[in-house]
């Protein structure tokens, strides 16, 4: 498969991406909430349970892995990337080394990981990865994000994407404007527009073939602490308007992050977006928490009850699969796919 075919397959109609690439530190935070010890066995056991679920074949086009996971084997001795492939999805890998303090700014970050990336990419390709992810993070306050943060992160994202295509993999470009704060939806729109604009300027400068990329943006939402709540319809309209204006048509797939929305909110908003989609973009999901929260809770209740954990994941994957075609409805949430 060439890059353009891979990008299309990752975001094909009715399917999306499972972001299971939490670093060891982040998964520790998630496990703490369910009283599970953060051991290598528990990490692989939870992930293997999801990757062998029924829903994989129908609703998941790609799975993003963390460095540790791509090297692990399932309890039956199957390498994890092979398990994912056998279940119909494409294995991918997070290649950034995290958001680090940005020198010269008081409270912003720059995502690192470019040093030695060419060599690491070769290794990941050999381990079975066919796409990658790099996440840049932007915080909204009265002063932020600064131009320095917007420009330096766009530059890093473009250098990353260019190296990834050189290694014959599809880069997921993830500029995440955080939901934290009390800003309104207009502010999120404005900041996201500026961030996307700068990203696509840099991607062009670095000669990235946009047809062989996937964009992973935030939806246009008010901050979590904003008093002014808005409807899903408004979220959908503003999200489409912002992406239509600031993302070139040649980008084949846009796979949203859930970013702290609840499972239902992230399904509802994606569904609204697809109901009114008047663009040539395929809009789908690349959710971490939005796909895994219920399954994680079930894992905390009883790690050995594979059926229950998989039922929870199957249900969420199906709901988001429906949302990516604009066919989700609240009533379906009550029906289990056991
Ligand atoms: P969330 O859907 O939990 O935001 O995670 C997606 C992701 O991959 C963040 O980088």
XYZ file of N, CA, C and O in Angstrom, residues 26-39 42-43 46 293 295-304:
112
model
N 1.285 8.252 31.555
C -0.144 8.562 31.374
C -1.016 7.366 31.728
O -2.066 7.511 32.363
N -0.584 6.166 31.338
C -1.411 4.989 31.662
C -1.430 4.783 33.177
O -2.428 4.325 33.738
N -0.358 5.199 33.850
C -0.337 5.112 35.311
C -1.474 5.960 35.899
O -2.190 5.520 36.799
N -1.635 7.165 35.345
C -2.731 8.045 35.816
C -4.080 7.365 35.595
O -4.960 7.400 36.439
N -4.250 6.752 34.413
C -5.530 6.099 34.091
C -5.751 4.900 35.033
O -6.852 4.691 35.532
N -4.694 4.093 35.255
C -4.822 2.907 36.115
C -5.117 3.308 37.563
O -5.813 2.602 38.278
N -4.560 4.434 37.995
C -4.798 4.892 39.371
C -6.282 5.092 39.624
O -6.788 4.761 40.695
N -6.988 5.590 38.618
C -8.420 5.869 38.795
C -9.222 4.574 38.959
O -10.367 4.602 39.401
N -8.651 3.431 38.573
C -9.386 2.165 38.704
C -8.678 1.209 39.667
O -8.961 0.006 39.703
N -7.704 1.761 40.403
C -6.966 0.956 41.400
C -6.253 -0.251 40.809
O -6.304 -1.336 41.380
N -5.644 -0.067 39.666
C -4.880 -1.159 39.057
C -3.406 -0.757 39.077
O -3.072 0.396 38.776
N -2.557 -1.708 39.426
C -1.129 -1.410 39.489
C -0.568 -1.262 38.078
O -0.935 -2.026 37.176
N 0.337 -0.293 37.909
C 0.879 -0.022 36.571
C 2.068 -0.940 36.270
O 3.213 -0.511 36.245
N 1.765 -2.218 35.999
C 2.834 -3.171 35.661
C 2.789 -3.451 34.166
O 1.761 -3.240 33.510
N -0.075 -5.825 33.302
C -1.408 -5.205 33.268
C -1.585 -4.335 32.027
O -2.665 -4.308 31.425
N -0.512 -3.632 31.644
C -0.619 -2.757 30.458
C -0.904 -3.588 29.211
O -1.812 -3.298 28.440
N -4.535 -5.291 29.306
C -5.652 -4.407 28.943
C -5.673 -4.177 27.433
O -6.710 -4.291 26.770
N -12.777 4.638 28.028
C -13.130 4.911 29.430
C -13.967 3.799 30.072
O -13.647 3.327 31.169
N -14.358 0.644 29.072
C -13.605 -0.617 29.082
C -12.575 -0.601 30.216
O -12.364 -1.608 30.900
N -11.985 0.563 30.428
C -10.992 0.701 31.496
C -11.649 0.477 32.861
O -11.100 -0.200 33.736
N -12.841 1.014 33.020
C -13.577 0.853 34.271
C -13.870 -0.644 34.500
O -13.690 -1.168 35.604
N -14.293 -1.319 33.436
C -14.589 -2.755 33.541
C -13.321 -3.537 33.877
O -13.355 -4.499 34.659
N -12.208 -3.121 33.338
C -10.915 -3.765 33.631
C -10.584 -3.606 35.119
O -10.085 -4.524 35.757
N -10.908 -2.431 35.661
C -10.679 -2.175 37.086
C -11.577 -3.034 37.963
O -11.189 -3.450 39.057
N -12.793 -3.329 37.475
C -13.733 -4.133 38.280
C -13.276 -5.591 38.342
O -13.291 -6.220 39.373
N -12.888 -6.122 37.172
C -12.390 -7.502 37.144
C -11.542 -7.715 35.881
O -12.082 -7.860 34.792
N -10.240 -7.730 36.093
C -9.301 -7.846 34.963
C -9.512 -9.109 34.144
O -9.190 -9.176 32.972
N -10.047 -10.149 34.822
C -10.172 -11.449 34.154
C -11.464 -11.573 33.340
O -11.608 -12.497 32.548
